[in-house]
Tab-separated table of C-alpha atoms in Angstrom:
chain	number	residue	atom	x	y	z
U	1	GLN	CA	-0.049	-0.029	-0.017
U	2	PHE	CA	2.828	2.415	0.934
U	3	LEU	CA	4.595	1.708	-2.500
U	4	LYS	CA	1.360	2.664	-4.432
U	5	THR	CA	-0.048	5.360	-2.213
U	6	VAL	CA	3.056	7.398	-1.184
U	7	LEU	CA	5.601	6.509	-3.844
U	8	ASN	CA	3.072	6.258	-6.619
U	9	PHE	CA	4.595	2.999	-8.008
U	10	THR	CA	2.823	1.804	-11.188
U	11	SER	CA	1.444	-1.716	-11.689
U	12	ASN	CA	4.313	-2.466	-13.935
U	13	GLN	CA	6.749	-1.452	-11.285
U	14	LEU	CA	5.102	-3.641	-8.595
U	15	ASN	CA	5.106	-6.514	-11.032
U	16	SER	CA	8.826	-5.889	-11.727
U	17	LEU	CA	9.509	-6.151	-7.989
U	18	LEU	CA	7.703	-9.525	-7.805
U	19	ILE	CA	9.543	-10.852	-10.828
U	20	ALA	CA	12.887	-9.789	-9.504
U	21	ALA	CA	12.096	-11.368	-6.161
U	22	TYR	CA	11.411	-14.659	-7.788
U	23	VAL	CA	14.617	-14.551	-9.867
U	24	LEU	CA	16.719	-13.617	-6.764
U	25	LEU	CA	15.046	-16.448	-4.762
U	26	TRP	CA	16.222	-18.905	-7.386
U	27	LEU	CA	19.659	-17.319	-7.395
U	28	GLY	CA	19.750	-17.660	-3.598
U	29	ILE	CA	19.211	-21.392	-3.884
U	30	MET	CA	21.899	-21.703	-6.413
U	31	ALA	CA	24.237	-19.573	-4.311
U	32	TYR	CA	23.852	-22.013	-1.348
U	33	LYS	CA	24.775	-24.982	-3.588
U	34	LYS	CA	27.747	-23.221	-5.042
U	35	PHE	CA	29.232	-21.284	-2.158
U	36	PHE	CA	27.632	-22.048	1.191
U	37	ILE	CA	27.016	-25.846	1.084
U	38	THR	CA	30.145	-26.369	3.306
U	39	TRP	CA	29.070	-23.866	6.025
U	40	SER	CA	27.539	-25.121	9.097
U	41	TRP	CA	23.701	-24.661	9.192
U	42	ARG	CA	24.054	-22.429	12.304
U	43	SER	CA	26.440	-20.106	10.520
U	44	VAL	CA	24.127	-19.957	7.502
U	45	TYR	CA	21.126	-18.980	9.554
U	46	ILE	CA	22.881	-16.524	11.845
U	47	SER	CA	24.428	-14.625	8.823
U	48	THR	CA	21.299	-14.705	6.767
U	49	THR	CA	19.004	-13.696	9.577
U	50	LEU	CA	21.165	-10.703	10.448
U	51	LEU	CA	21.377	-9.702	6.832
U	52	ASN	CA	17.680	-9.923	6.533
U	53	GLY	CA	17.318	-7.636	9.482
U	54	ILE	CA	19.613	-5.051	7.814
U	55	PHE	CA	17.495	-5.193	4.617
U	56	SER	CA	14.348	-4.882	6.662
U	57	ALA	CA	15.759	-1.883	8.504
U	58	LEU	CA	16.533	-0.204	5.184
U	59	GLN	CA	12.737	0.030	4.595
U	60	ILE	CA	12.848	2.803	7.202
U	61	LEU	CA	15.229	4.756	5.114
U	62	LEU	CA	12.868	4.224	2.221
U	63	ILE	CA	9.932	5.478	4.205
U	64	LYS	CA	11.842	8.574	5.268
U	65	GLY	CA	12.880	9.229	1.630
U	66	ILE	CA	16.625	8.486	2.230
U	67	THR	CA	17.644	6.589	-0.934
U	68	PHE	CA	21.258	7.767	-1.311
U	69	GLY	CA	20.625	9.333	-4.635
U	70	LEU	CA	18.844	6.192	-6.047
U	71	SER	CA	15.342	6.346	-7.443
U	72	PRO	CA	12.751	4.882	-4.861
U	73	PHE	CA	12.022	2.184	-7.344
U	74	LEU	CA	15.673	1.002	-7.455
U	75	PHE	CA	16.152	1.269	-3.658
U	76	ALA	CA	12.895	-0.780	-3.154
U	77	LEU	CA	14.150	-3.262	-5.769
U	78	GLY	CA	17.280	-3.931	-3.870
U	79	ASP	CA	15.576	-4.001	-0.492
U	80	ASP	CA	12.671	-6.236	-1.298
U	81	ALA	CA	14.283	-8.543	-3.948
U	82	PHE	CA	17.449	-9.205	-1.964
U	83	ALA	CA	15.404	-10.256	0.985
U	84	ASP	CA	14.122	-13.104	-1.214
U	85	PHE	CA	17.702	-13.874	-2.229
U	86	ILE	CA	18.506	-14.430	1.424
U	87	GLY	CA	15.279	-16.606	1.763
U	88	GLY	CA	16.629	-18.615	-1.151
U	89	ILE	CA	19.870	-19.391	0.704
U	90	GLN	CA	17.899	-20.502	3.771
U	91	PHE	CA	15.632	-22.709	1.754
U	92	LEU	CA	18.028	-25.700	0.976
U	93	PRO	CA	19.199	-26.169	4.560
U	94	THR	CA	15.645	-26.345	5.755
U	95	THR	CA	14.751	-29.008	3.144
U	96	ILE	CA	17.975	-31.014	3.880
U	97	MET	CA	17.046	-31.126	7.583
U	98	MET	CA	13.458	-32.218	6.727
U	99	VAL	CA	14.711	-35.040	4.596
U	100	HIS	CA	17.216	-36.347	7.125
U	101	LEU	CA	14.575	-36.270	9.922
U	102	CYS	CA	12.280	-38.622	7.994
U	103	PRO	CA	12.421	-42.143	9.521
U	104	ALA	CA	12.997	-45.043	7.092
U	105	GLY	CA	9.758	-46.532	5.872
U	106	SER	CA	7.663	-43.442	6.194
U	107	GLU	CA	9.646	-40.920	4.200
U	108	GLY	CA	6.670	-39.534	2.282
U	109	ALA	CA	4.308	-38.985	5.231
U	110	SER	CA	7.055	-37.501	7.350
U	111	TYR	CA	8.305	-35.049	4.623
U	112	ALA	CA	4.713	-34.082	3.994
U	113	MET	CA	4.151	-33.329	7.761
U	114	PHE	CA	7.389	-31.305	7.943
U	115	THR	CA	6.519	-29.158	4.935
U	116	THR	CA	3.032	-28.670	6.418
U	117	MET	CA	4.745	-27.378	9.556
U	118	SER	CA	6.965	-25.148	7.575
U	119	ASN	CA	4.133	-23.774	5.375
U	120	SER	CA	1.777	-23.251	8.380
U	121	ALA	CA	4.371	-21.129	9.983
U	122	TYR	CA	4.262	-18.777	7.077
U	123	SER	CA	0.488	-18.665	7.323
U	124	LEU	CA	0.656	-18.130	10.995
U	125	ALA	CA	3.093	-15.284	10.627
U	126	SER	CA	0.839	-13.645	8.082
U	127	ALA	CA	-2.227	-14.023	10.157
U	128	PHE	CA	-0.405	-12.767	13.370
U	129	SER	CA	0.958	-9.755	11.558
U	130	THR	CA	-2.597	-8.751	10.966
U	131	LEU	CA	-3.062	-8.053	14.618
U	132	LEU	CA	-0.086	-5.746	14.706
U	133	LEU	CA	-1.782	-3.364	12.196
U	134	GLY	CA	-3.840	-2.023	14.972
U	135	VAL	CA	-0.861	-1.007	17.100
U	136	TRP	CA	-0.068	2.093	15.116
U	137	ASP	CA	-2.116	4.032	12.485
U	138	VAL	CA	-0.782	2.637	9.125
U	139	SER	CA	-3.981	3.363	7.290
U	140	LYS	CA	-4.196	4.623	3.704
U	141	ASP	CA	-5.661	7.871	5.046
U	142	ALA	CA	-2.644	8.409	7.287
U	143	MET	CA	-0.328	7.777	4.328
U	144	GLU	CA	-2.156	10.213	2.176
U	145	ARG	CA	-1.874	13.007	4.794
U	146	GLY	CA	1.883	12.343	5.186
U	147	ASP	CA	1.783	10.698	8.621
U	148	LEU	CA	4.281	7.836	8.320
U	149	THR	CA	5.127	7.467	11.980
U	150	GLY	CA	3.091	4.337	12.239
U	151	MET	CA	4.803	2.817	9.347
U	152	ILE	CA	8.256	3.563	10.776
U	153	ASN	CA	7.374	2.146	14.158
U	154	LEU	CA	5.770	-0.971	12.710
U	155	THR	CA	8.831	-1.627	10.426
U	156	ALA	CA	11.120	-1.303	13.431
U	157	LEU	CA	9.002	-3.729	15.411
U	158	THR	CA	8.948	-6.310	12.699
U	159	THR	CA	12.604	-5.970	12.068
U	160	LEU	CA	13.234	-6.764	15.655
U	161	ILE	CA	10.907	-9.738	15.548
U	162	GLN	CA	12.708	-11.085	12.482
U	163	VAL	CA	16.125	-10.823	14.072
U	164	SER	CA	15.104	-12.430	17.308
U	165	GLY	CA	15.166	-15.737	15.445
U	166	VAL	CA	18.987	-15.653	15.962
U	167	LEU	CA	18.320	-16.464	19.669
U	168	PHE	CA	17.044	-19.851	18.665
U	169	VAL	CA	19.721	-20.853	16.149
U	170	GLY	CA	21.598	-22.765	18.852
U	171	LEU	CA	18.786	-25.318	18.978
U	172	LEU	CA	19.714	-26.402	15.417
U	173	PRO	CA	22.266	-29.073	14.569
U	174	ARG	CA	25.509	-27.798	12.919
U	175	THR	CA	25.701	-30.375	10.142
U	176	LYS	CA	24.069	-33.461	8.685
U	177	GLU	CA	26.114	-35.589	10.946
U	178	ASP	CA	24.711	-33.841	14.046
U	179	LEU	CA	21.220	-34.320	12.681
U	180	SER	CA	21.818	-38.042	12.178
U	181	ASN	CA	22.893	-38.302	15.853
U	182	LEU	CA	19.405	-37.076	16.837
U	183	HIS	CA	17.913	-40.453	15.851
U	184	SER	CA	19.738	-42.032	18.772
U	185	ASP	CA	18.584	-39.351	21.240
U	186	PRO	CA	16.505	-40.759	24.098
U	187	MET	CA	13.707	-38.321	23.137
U	188	SER	CA	13.550	-39.504	19.590
U	189	GLY	CA	10.188	-41.031	18.867
U	190	SER	CA	8.715	-39.451	22.048
U	191	LYS	CA	4.864	-39.624	21.919
U	192	ILE	CA	4.673	-36.433	23.942
U	193	GLY	CA	6.919	-34.659	21.403
U	194	GLY	CA	4.794	-35.934	18.572
U	195	PHE	CA	1.642	-34.751	20.245
U	196	ILE	CA	3.097	-31.230	20.767
U	197	PHE	CA	4.229	-31.157	17.084
U	198	LEU	CA	0.803	-32.081	15.799
U	199	PHE	CA	-0.967	-29.772	18.125
U	200	VAL	CA	1.122	-26.779	17.201
U	201	THR	CA	0.769	-27.584	13.499
U	202	PHE	CA	-3.004	-28.022	13.421
U	203	SER	CA	-3.611	-25.190	15.829
U	204	SER	CA	-1.476	-22.918	13.522
U	205	VAL	CA	-3.456	-23.996	10.440
U	206	LEU	CA	-6.806	-23.490	12.230
U	207	TYR	CA	-5.860	-20.080	13.530
U	208	SER	CA	-4.737	-18.928	10.140
U	209	LEU	CA	-7.998	-20.106	8.569
U	210	VAL	CA	-10.097	-18.335	11.119
U	211	VAL	CA	-8.220	-14.998	10.759
U	212	GLY	CA	-8.411	-15.296	6.972
U	213	VAL	CA	-12.157	-15.853	7.064
U	214	LEU	CA	-12.614	-13.037	9.397
U	215	ASN	CA	-10.578	-10.643	7.317
U	216	ILE	CA	-12.979	-11.384	4.491
U	217	VAL	CA	-16.356	-11.392	6.280
U	218	ALA	CA	-15.581	-8.758	8.836
U	219	PRO	CA	-12.720	-6.382	7.746
U	220	GLY	CA	-11.368	-4.527	10.782
U	221	TRP	CA	-12.534	-7.146	13.329
U	222	SER	CA	-9.385	-6.853	15.267
U	223	GLY	CA	-9.197	-2.998	15.176
U	224	GLU	CA	-6.442	-2.739	12.631
U	225	SER	CA	-6.074	0.249	10.495
U	226	ARG	CA	-7.826	0.118	7.136
C-alpha cells in the first residue's frame, strides 16, 4: 500500500519487484549450492538472519525518503528483492534437515508433515501480523496525509521480531552428522513430542484459517487500520 499510495509506483513497477524477487529467490538457492554448502547450518542461519534484519531496517530509510541518490524504485528493488535472495539461501538447509529427519519406511508421510509445519508457520506469521496493524495508524488515510510515523514504528518492530530468530539458532544441529545423531537421542520417537508437534501444526493452520475468514467477512474485526 505504501509503495502505491506514497511512492506512486505503477502496476508495472510492482510486478517488476515481484519478478525480481522470484529470480533472486532462485539465485539464492543456487548460491547456497555453489558457495555455502560447506558452511554449518548455524552459520548460514545466523548470517542470513542478520542480513535480513539489515535489509528490513533499510525500509525505514525508504519510508523517510533517504535513498542515497537512487530512485525509490531501485532502492525498493534492492531492498525487497534481496530479502528473497536471502530466503533462497535458507531454503535448502531447511529442506535437507526435513529429509534427514524422516524415519525409514515413512519418508513420504514424514516429509509431507514437515513441509506442512513449515508452510503453516508462514501462514501463522501472516495471520499474526494482521493483529499488529492495530498497534499504530498505518491506514491509507494516514499515508495520504503524510503521517508515516506508524509505518516507521511498525517496520522497526517487525525488524526486531525477524532478528530475534537468532536467539534460537543454537537449537539447530550444525551439520548432517549432528542431525543423524538425533535419531539415537532418548527423546527421539517421543509420543509427547509428537503430540506437541501435531497440536502446534494443526492449531496454527486452524488459527490462520479463522483469521483469513474474519478478514474477508468482517474487515477491521481486530481493530486494525484500514
